[in-house]
PDB file of C-alpha atoms in Angstrom:
ATOM      1  CA  GLU A  10       9.502  19.134  10.589  1.00  0.00           C
ATOM      2  CA  ASP A  11      10.174  15.478   9.838  1.00  0.00           C
ATOM      3  CA  GLU A  12       9.954  14.532  13.501  1.00  0.00           C
ATOM      4  CA  GLU A  13       6.753  16.549  14.006  1.00  0.00           C
ATOM      5  CA  ILE A  14       4.975  14.856  11.100  1.00  0.00           C
ATOM      6  CA  VAL A  15       6.248  11.420  12.123  1.00  0.00           C
ATOM      7  CA  ALA A  16       4.945  12.030  15.658  1.00  0.00           C
ATOM      8  CA  GLU A  17       1.550  12.974  14.203  1.00  0.00           C
ATOM      9  CA  ILE A  18       1.504   9.839  12.053  1.00  0.00           C
ATOM     10  CA  MET A  19       2.397   7.601  14.975  1.00  0.00           C
ATOM     11  CA  ARG A  20      -0.329   9.185  17.103  1.00  0.00           C
ATOM     12  CA  ARG A  21      -2.827   7.648  14.693  1.00  0.00           C
ATOM     13  CA  ARG A  22      -2.047   4.239  16.210  1.00  0.00           C
ATOM     14  CA  PHE A  23      -3.611   3.010  19.442  1.00  0.00           C
ATOM     15  CA  PHE A  24      -3.678  -0.274  21.325  1.00  0.00           C
ATOM     16  CA  PRO A  25      -6.459  -2.111  23.213  1.00  0.00           C
ATOM     17  CA  ALA A  26      -6.847  -1.086  26.836  1.00  0.00           C
ATOM     18  CA  LEU A  27      -7.327  -4.729  27.794  1.00  0.00           C
ATOM     19  CA  ILE A  28      -5.454  -7.758  26.499  1.00  0.00           C
ATOM     20  CA  THR A  29      -7.723  -9.889  24.323  1.00  0.00           C
ATOM     21  CA  HIS A  30      -7.406 -13.418  22.973  1.00  0.00           C
ATOM     22  CA  LYS A  31      -6.647 -11.980  19.526  1.00  0.00           C
ATOM     23  CA  ALA A  32      -3.826  -9.502  18.968  1.00  0.00           C
ATOM     24  CA  TRP A  33      -4.939  -6.295  17.272  1.00  0.00           C
ATOM     25  CA  GLU A  34      -3.886  -2.710  16.784  1.00  0.00           C
ATOM     26  CA  GLY A  35      -6.101   0.314  16.272  1.00  0.00           C
ATOM     27  CA  PHE A  36      -5.671   3.284  13.946  1.00  0.00           C
ATOM     28  CA  HIS A  37      -7.482   6.551  13.331  1.00  0.00           C
ATOM     29  CA  PHE A  38      -7.680   7.457   9.644  1.00  0.00           C
ATOM     30  CA  ALA A  39     -10.294   8.969   7.326  1.00  0.00           C
ATOM     31  CA  GLY A  40     -12.565   9.770  10.265  1.00  0.00           C
ATOM     32  CA  HIS A  41     -12.840   6.158  11.381  1.00  0.00           C
ATOM     33  CA  GLU A  42     -11.445   3.892  14.044  1.00  0.00           C
ATOM     34  CA  ILE A  43      -9.801   0.969  12.269  1.00  0.00           C
ATOM     35  CA  ARG A  44      -8.993  -2.277  14.070  1.00  0.00           C
ATOM     36  CA  ILE A  45      -6.403  -4.504  12.476  1.00  0.00           C
ATOM     37  CA  THR A  46      -5.905  -8.125  13.488  1.00  0.00           C
ATOM     38  CA  GLU A  47      -2.267  -9.099  13.188  1.00  0.00           C
ATOM     39  CA  ALA A  48      -0.223 -12.275  13.182  1.00  0.00           C
ATOM     40  CA  THR A  49       3.407 -12.637  14.181  1.00  0.00           C
ATOM     41  CA  ASP A  50       4.338 -15.630  12.062  1.00  0.00           C
ATOM     42  CA  CYS A  51       4.919 -13.811   8.756  1.00  0.00           C
ATOM     43  CA  TYR A  52       6.027 -10.419   7.450  1.00  0.00           C
ATOM     44  CA  GLY A  53       2.760  -9.744   5.669  1.00  0.00           C
ATOM     45  CA  ALA A  54       0.549  -9.917   8.751  1.00  0.00           C
ATOM     46  CA  VAL A  55       2.048  -6.985  10.640  1.00  0.00           C
ATOM     47  CA  VAL A  56       1.428  -3.259  10.118  1.00  0.00           C
ATOM     48  CA  TRP A  57       4.744  -1.606   9.186  1.00  0.00           C
ATOM     49  CA  PRO A  58       5.433   2.147   9.476  1.00  0.00           C
ATOM     50  CA  SER A  59       5.437   2.583   5.681  1.00  0.00           C
ATOM     51  CA  ALA A  60       1.739   1.706   5.659  1.00  0.00           C
ATOM     52  CA  LEU A  61       1.021   4.440   8.210  1.00  0.00           C
ATOM     53  CA  VAL A  62       3.006   6.952   6.150  1.00  0.00           C
ATOM     54  CA  LEU A  63       1.008   6.096   3.024  1.00  0.00           C
ATOM     55  CA  CYS A  64      -2.337   6.198   4.869  1.00  0.00           C
ATOM     56  CA  TYR A  65      -1.505   9.595   6.354  1.00  0.00           C
ATOM     57  CA  PHE A  66      -0.545  10.917   2.930  1.00  0.00           C
ATOM     58  CA  LEU A  67      -3.753   9.655   1.298  1.00  0.00           C
ATOM     59  CA  GLU A  68      -5.863  11.263   4.020  1.00  0.00           C
ATOM     60  CA  THR A  69      -4.076  14.627   4.157  1.00  0.00           C
ATOM     61  CA  ASN A  70      -3.748  14.966   0.368  1.00  0.00           C
ATOM     62  CA  SER A  71      -7.222  13.793  -0.583  1.00  0.00           C
ATOM     63  CA  LYS A  72      -7.890  16.870  -2.743  1.00  0.00           C
ATOM     64  CA  GLN A  73      -4.766  16.516  -4.877  1.00  0.00           C
ATOM     65  CA  TYR A  74      -5.060  12.728  -4.989  1.00  0.00           C
ATOM     66  CA  ASN A  75      -8.825  12.325  -5.041  1.00  0.00           C
ATOM     67  CA  LEU A  76      -9.653   8.627  -4.715  1.00  0.00           C
ATOM     68  CA  VAL A  77     -13.432   8.938  -4.954  1.00  0.00           C
ATOM     69  CA  ASP A  78     -14.749   6.461  -7.558  1.00  0.00           C
ATOM     70  CA  LYS A  79     -11.196   5.665  -8.665  1.00  0.00           C
ATOM     71  CA  ASN A  80     -10.066   2.117  -9.431  1.00  0.00           C
ATOM     72  CA  VAL A  81      -7.283   1.341  -6.969  1.00  0.00           C
ATOM     73  CA  ILE A  82      -5.183  -1.790  -6.459  1.00  0.00           C
ATOM     74  CA  GLU A  83      -2.861  -2.382  -3.531  1.00  0.00           C
ATOM     75  CA  ILE A  84      -0.077  -4.898  -4.031  1.00  0.00           C
ATOM     76  CA  GLY A  85       1.317  -6.624  -0.967  1.00  0.00           C
ATOM     77  CA  ALA A  86      -1.660  -5.436   1.068  1.00  0.00           C
ATOM     78  CA  GLY A  87      -0.685  -7.477   4.143  1.00  0.00           C
ATOM     79  CA  THR A  88      -3.100  -6.646   6.939  1.00  0.00           C
ATOM     80  CA  GLY A  89      -5.135  -4.380   4.656  1.00  0.00           C
ATOM     81  CA  LEU A  90      -4.723  -1.031   6.430  1.00  0.00           C
ATOM     82  CA  VAL A  91      -3.868   0.963   3.286  1.00  0.00           C
ATOM     83  CA  SER A  92      -6.674  -0.663   1.292  1.00  0.00           C
ATOM     84  CA  ILE A  93      -9.134   0.059   4.102  1.00  0.00           C
ATOM     85  CA  VAL A  94      -8.166   3.738   4.245  1.00  0.00           C
ATOM     86  CA  ALA A  95      -8.391   4.059   0.442  1.00  0.00           C
ATOM     87  CA  SER A  96     -11.857   2.477   0.587  1.00  0.00           C
ATOM     88  CA  LEU A  97     -12.982   4.857   3.338  1.00  0.00           C
ATOM     89  CA  LEU A  98     -11.791   7.713   1.113  1.00  0.00           C
ATOM     90  CA  GLY A  99     -14.171   6.576  -1.620  1.00  0.00           C
ATOM     91  CA  ALA A 100     -12.059   4.360  -3.884  1.00  0.00           C
ATOM     92  CA  LEU A 101     -13.058   1.112  -5.555  1.00  0.00           C
ATOM     93  CA  VAL A 102     -10.271  -1.023  -4.095  1.00  0.00           C
ATOM     94  CA  THR A 103      -8.764  -4.392  -4.930  1.00  0.00           C
ATOM     95  CA  ALA A 104      -6.529  -5.566  -2.068  1.00  0.00           C
ATOM     96  CA  THR A 105      -4.040  -8.256  -3.108  1.00  0.00           C
ATOM     97  CA  ASP A 106      -1.483 -10.523  -1.499  1.00  0.00           C
ATOM     98  CA  LEU A 107      -0.268 -14.111  -1.311  1.00  0.00           C
ATOM     99  CA  PRO A 108      -2.785 -16.939  -0.769  1.00  0.00           C
ATOM    100  CA  GLU A 109      -1.723 -17.608   2.825  1.00  0.00           C
ATOM    101  CA  LEU A 110      -2.458 -13.998   3.823  1.00  0.00           C
ATOM    102  CA  LEU A 111      -5.887 -13.675   2.231  1.00  0.00           C
ATOM    103  CA  GLY A 112      -7.880 -14.995   5.212  1.00  0.00           C
ATOM    104  CA  ASN A 113      -6.623 -12.371   7.640  1.00  0.00           C
ATOM    105  CA  LEU A 114      -6.658  -9.691   4.942  1.00  0.00           C
ATOM    106  CA  HIS A 115     -10.292 -10.415   4.066  1.00  0.00           C
ATOM    107  CA  HIS A 116     -11.263 -10.394   7.758  1.00  0.00           C
ATOM    108  CA  ASN A 117      -9.701  -6.976   8.349  1.00  0.00           C
ATOM    109  CA  VAL A 118     -11.073  -5.444   5.172  1.00  0.00           C
ATOM    110  CA  LEU A 119     -14.610  -6.670   5.784  1.00  0.00           C
ATOM    111  CA  GLN A 120     -14.607  -5.756   9.479  1.00  0.00           C
ATOM    112  CA  ASN A 121     -13.519  -2.184   8.809  1.00  0.00           C
ATOM    113  CA  THR A 122     -15.397  -1.320   5.619  1.00  0.00           C
ATOM    114  CA  LYS A 123     -18.781  -3.053   5.704  1.00  0.00           C
ATOM    115  CA  LEU A 124     -21.554  -0.439   5.467  1.00  0.00           C
ATOM    116  CA  LYS A 125     -18.943   2.325   5.808  1.00  0.00           C
ATOM    117  CA  CYS A 126     -17.725   2.745   2.233  1.00  0.00           C
ATOM    118  CA  LYS A 127     -19.172   3.921  -1.056  1.00  0.00           C
ATOM    119  CA  HIS A 128     -17.667   0.855  -2.733  1.00  0.00           C
ATOM    120  CA  GLN A 129     -17.114  -2.445  -0.978  1.00  0.00           C
ATOM    121  CA  PRO A 130     -13.474  -3.458  -1.587  1.00  0.00           C
ATOM    122  CA  CYS A 131     -12.545  -6.881  -2.888  1.00  0.00           C
ATOM    123  CA  VAL A 132      -9.677  -9.145  -1.850  1.00  0.00           C
ATOM    124  CA  LYS A 133      -7.820 -11.075  -4.512  1.00  0.00           C
ATOM    125  CA  GLU A 134      -4.795 -13.337  -4.740  1.00  0.00           C
ATOM    126  CA  LEU A 135      -1.747 -11.886  -6.443  1.00  0.00           C
ATOM    127  CA  SER A 136       1.554 -13.738  -6.480  1.00  0.00           C
ATOM    128  CA  TRP A 137       3.974 -11.342  -8.141  1.00  0.00           C
ATOM    129  CA  GLY A 138       4.839 -12.266 -11.707  1.00  0.00           C
ATOM    130  CA  ILE A 139       2.521 -15.291 -11.826  1.00  0.00           C
ATOM    131  CA  ASP A 140      -0.546 -15.561 -14.094  1.00  0.00           C
ATOM    132  CA  LEU A 141      -0.747 -11.775 -14.408  1.00  0.00           C
ATOM    133  CA  GLU A 142      -2.582 -11.724 -17.737  1.00  0.00           C
ATOM    134  CA  LYS A 143      -4.916 -14.509 -16.634  1.00  0.00           C
ATOM    135  CA  ASN A 144      -5.891 -12.883 -13.323  1.00  0.00           C
ATOM    136  CA  PHE A 145      -5.540  -9.219 -14.329  1.00  0.00           C
ATOM    137  CA  PRO A 146      -6.107  -9.100 -18.119  1.00  0.00           C
ATOM    138  CA  LYS A 147      -4.957  -5.829 -19.628  1.00  0.00           C
ATOM    139  CA  PRO A 148      -8.061  -5.286 -21.813  1.00  0.00           C
ATOM    140  CA  SER A 149     -10.378  -5.256 -18.785  1.00  0.00           C
ATOM    141  CA  CYS A 150      -8.169  -4.165 -15.870  1.00  0.00           C
ATOM    142  CA  HIS A 151      -7.492  -0.466 -15.671  1.00  0.00           C
ATOM    143  CA  PHE A 152      -6.277   1.018 -12.399  1.00  0.00           C
ATOM    144  CA  ASP A 153      -6.104   4.729 -11.699  1.00  0.00           C
ATOM    145  CA  TYR A 154      -3.795   4.143  -8.746  1.00  0.00           C
ATOM    146  CA  ILE A 155      -1.420   1.410  -7.621  1.00  0.00           C
ATOM    147  CA  LEU A 156      -0.639   1.573  -3.898  1.00  0.00           C
ATOM    148  CA  ALA A 157       2.360  -0.145  -2.338  1.00  0.00           C
ATOM    149  CA  ALA A 158       3.808   0.078   1.169  1.00  0.00           C
ATOM    150  CA  ASP A 159       7.040  -1.678   2.136  1.00  0.00           C
ATOM    151  CA  VAL A 160       6.902  -4.179  -0.709  1.00  0.00           C
ATOM    152  CA  VAL A 161      10.686  -4.061  -1.218  1.00  0.00           C
ATOM    153  CA  TYR A 162      12.374  -6.054   1.521  1.00  0.00           C
ATOM    154  CA  HIS A 163      14.713  -9.026   1.787  1.00  0.00           C
ATOM    155  CA  HIS A 164      13.186 -11.575  -0.562  1.00  0.00           C
ATOM    156  CA  PRO A 165      14.106 -13.143  -3.904  1.00  0.00           C
ATOM    157  CA  PHE A 166      11.155 -11.809  -5.897  1.00  0.00           C
ATOM    158  CA  LEU A 167      12.255  -8.321  -6.923  1.00  0.00           C
ATOM    159  CA  ASP A 168      12.245  -9.245 -10.640  1.00  0.00           C
ATOM    160  CA  GLU A 169       8.661 -10.457 -10.256  1.00  0.00           C
ATOM    161  CA  LEU A 170       7.721  -7.301  -8.342  1.00  0.00           C
ATOM    162  CA  LEU A 171       8.978  -5.085 -11.180  1.00  0.00           C
ATOM    163  CA  LEU A 172       7.143  -7.258 -13.708  1.00  0.00           C
ATOM    164  CA  THR A 173       3.944  -6.862 -11.677  1.00  0.00           C
ATOM    165  CA  PHE A 174       4.239  -3.070 -11.513  1.00  0.00           C
ATOM    166  CA  ASP A 175       4.814  -3.049 -15.278  1.00  0.00           C
ATOM    167  CA  HIS A 176       1.804  -5.256 -16.026  1.00  0.00           C
ATOM    168  CA  LEU A 177      -0.669  -3.359 -13.844  1.00  0.00           C
ATOM    169  CA  CYS A 178       0.430   0.139 -14.868  1.00  0.00           C
ATOM    170  CA  ARG A 179      -1.143   1.954 -17.836  1.00  0.00           C
ATOM    171  CA  ASN A 180       0.083   5.265 -19.236  1.00  0.00           C
ATOM    172  CA  ASP A 181      -2.213   7.243 -16.928  1.00  0.00           C
ATOM    173  CA  THR A 182      -1.844   5.061 -13.808  1.00  0.00           C
ATOM    174  CA  VAL A 183      -0.319   6.758 -10.766  1.00  0.00           C
ATOM    175  CA  ILE A 184       1.818   4.655  -8.430  1.00  0.00           C
ATOM    176  CA  LEU A 185       2.066   5.780  -4.800  1.00  0.00           C
ATOM    177  CA  TRP A 186       4.802   3.773  -3.143  1.00  0.00           C
ATOM    178  CA  ALA A 187       6.192   4.066   0.403  1.00  0.00           C
ATOM    179  CA  MET A 188       9.588   2.397   0.804  1.00  0.00           C
ATOM    180  CA  LYS A 189      11.749   1.797   3.846  1.00  0.00           C
ATOM    181  CA  PHE A 190      15.426   1.638   2.937  1.00  0.00           C
ATOM    182  CA  ARG A 191      17.214  -1.323   4.501  1.00  0.00           C
ATOM    183  CA  LEU A 192      19.733  -3.402   2.547  1.00  0.00           C
ATOM    184  CA  GLU A 193      21.759  -2.383  -0.491  1.00  0.00           C
ATOM    185  CA  LYS A 194      20.361  -5.121  -2.731  1.00  0.00           C
ATOM    186  CA  GLU A 195      16.826  -3.956  -2.084  1.00  0.00           C
ATOM    187  CA  ASN A 196      17.829  -0.291  -2.354  1.00  0.00           C
ATOM    188  CA  GLN A 197      19.156  -0.974  -5.869  1.00  0.00           C
ATOM    189  CA  PHE A 198      15.608  -1.867  -6.851  1.00  0.00           C
ATOM    190  CA  VAL A 199      14.845   1.867  -7.080  1.00  0.00           C
ATOM    191  CA  GLY A 200      17.352   2.225  -9.922  1.00  0.00           C
ATOM    192  CA  ARG A 201      15.848  -0.726 -11.768  1.00  0.00           C
ATOM    193  CA  PHE A 202      12.363   0.664 -11.215  1.00  0.00           C
ATOM    194  CA  GLN A 203      13.436   3.908 -12.887  1.00  0.00           C
ATOM    195  CA  THR A 204      14.225   2.097 -16.132  1.00  0.00           C
ATOM    196  CA  LEU A 205      10.470   1.748 -16.636  1.00  0.00           C
ATOM    197  CA  PHE A 206       8.959   4.561 -14.576  1.00  0.00           C
ATOM    198  CA  ASP A 207       9.448   8.259 -13.925  1.00  0.00           C
ATOM    199  CA  LEU A 208       9.948   8.622 -10.178  1.00  0.00           C
ATOM    200  CA  GLU A 209       9.305  11.632  -7.961  1.00  0.00           C
ATOM    201  CA  VAL A 210       9.885  11.948  -4.203  1.00  0.00           C
ATOM    202  CA  ILE A 211       6.747  13.455  -2.664  1.00  0.00           C
ATOM    203  CA  SER A 212       7.578  12.934   1.032  1.00  0.00           C
ATOM    204  CA  ASP A 213      10.711  11.947   2.883  1.00  0.00           C
ATOM    205  CA  PHE A 214      11.036  10.870   6.505  1.00  0.00           C
ATOM    206  CA  PRO A 215      14.725  10.439   7.424  1.00  0.00           C
ATOM    207  CA  SER A 216      13.909   9.528  11.019  1.00  0.00           C
ATOM    208  CA  LEU A 217      11.993   6.480   9.744  1.00  0.00           C
ATOM    209  CA  ASN A 218      14.277   5.871   6.756  1.00  0.00           C
ATOM    210  CA  ILE A 219      11.107   5.938   4.635  1.00  0.00           C
ATOM    211  CA  THR A 220      10.550   7.707   1.317  1.00  0.00           C
ATOM    212  CA  LEU A 221       7.193   8.152  -0.372  1.00  0.00           C
ATOM    213  CA  TYR A 222       7.302   8.134  -4.165  1.00  0.00           C
ATOM    214  CA  LYS A 223       4.942   9.002  -6.970  1.00  0.00           C
ATOM    215  CA  ALA A 224       5.610   7.181 -10.218  1.00  0.00           C
ATOM    216  CA  MET A 225       4.167   6.935 -13.709  1.00  0.00           C
ATOM    217  CA  ARG A 226       5.170   5.044 -16.807  1.00  0.00           C
ATOM    218  CA  LYS A 227       8.328   6.440 -18.350  1.00  0.00           C
ATOM    219  CA  GLY A 228       7.811   9.710 -20.168  1.00  0.00           C
ATOM    220  CA  ARG A 229       4.203  10.129 -18.995  1.00  0.00           C
ATOM    221  CA  MET A 230       4.662  11.957 -15.667  1.00  0.00           C
ATOM    222  CA  LYS A 231       1.835  14.417 -15.081  1.00  0.00           C
ATOM    223  CA  ALA A 232       2.265  17.750 -13.336  1.00  0.00           C
TER     224      ALA A 232
END
């Protein structure tokens, strides 16, 4: 079953028939053809399999996790694929990442959502753990969903990542997080995450080494 679903997810990706001056990949999600411009000089400008897993889940579980008119933030949005799919599914999306990735992220988001979505998504800088209250003040920022795909990888900012999850999450916020397991240090992050959040596995793909989690603030998990 795992291999069948993974094959279906990977079939959502397509490549240009002709080589162009700009590298891009195509995807079919939410009834649309999505074209993503990539870069090869940084981790955040490539579409990783965890993003496809999360997009597929959002599309195929749109009744249980109805995003229409919901406030959604994606952290570590990278190329923007997950944010684009959430927007096409009717959400009011804020796509965030580091300053150096915002140009490509904004290009992809605009190219794939303009005149196609109920709510035009916005792109915003978010450096984990930095100026959180200034840029995302708790009195005025309420997110129904936090989306994250492959945000835990080999980098020194796991403390800041946990702080960011904690700041953005209210008691009724649902976190949907796709994680690829790689190195032990990063894998230990799951245990630390569970000190603040109730965690539930909602999909598991052993062939990709990817797990999809649902999380809510500790003690507030909804059925």
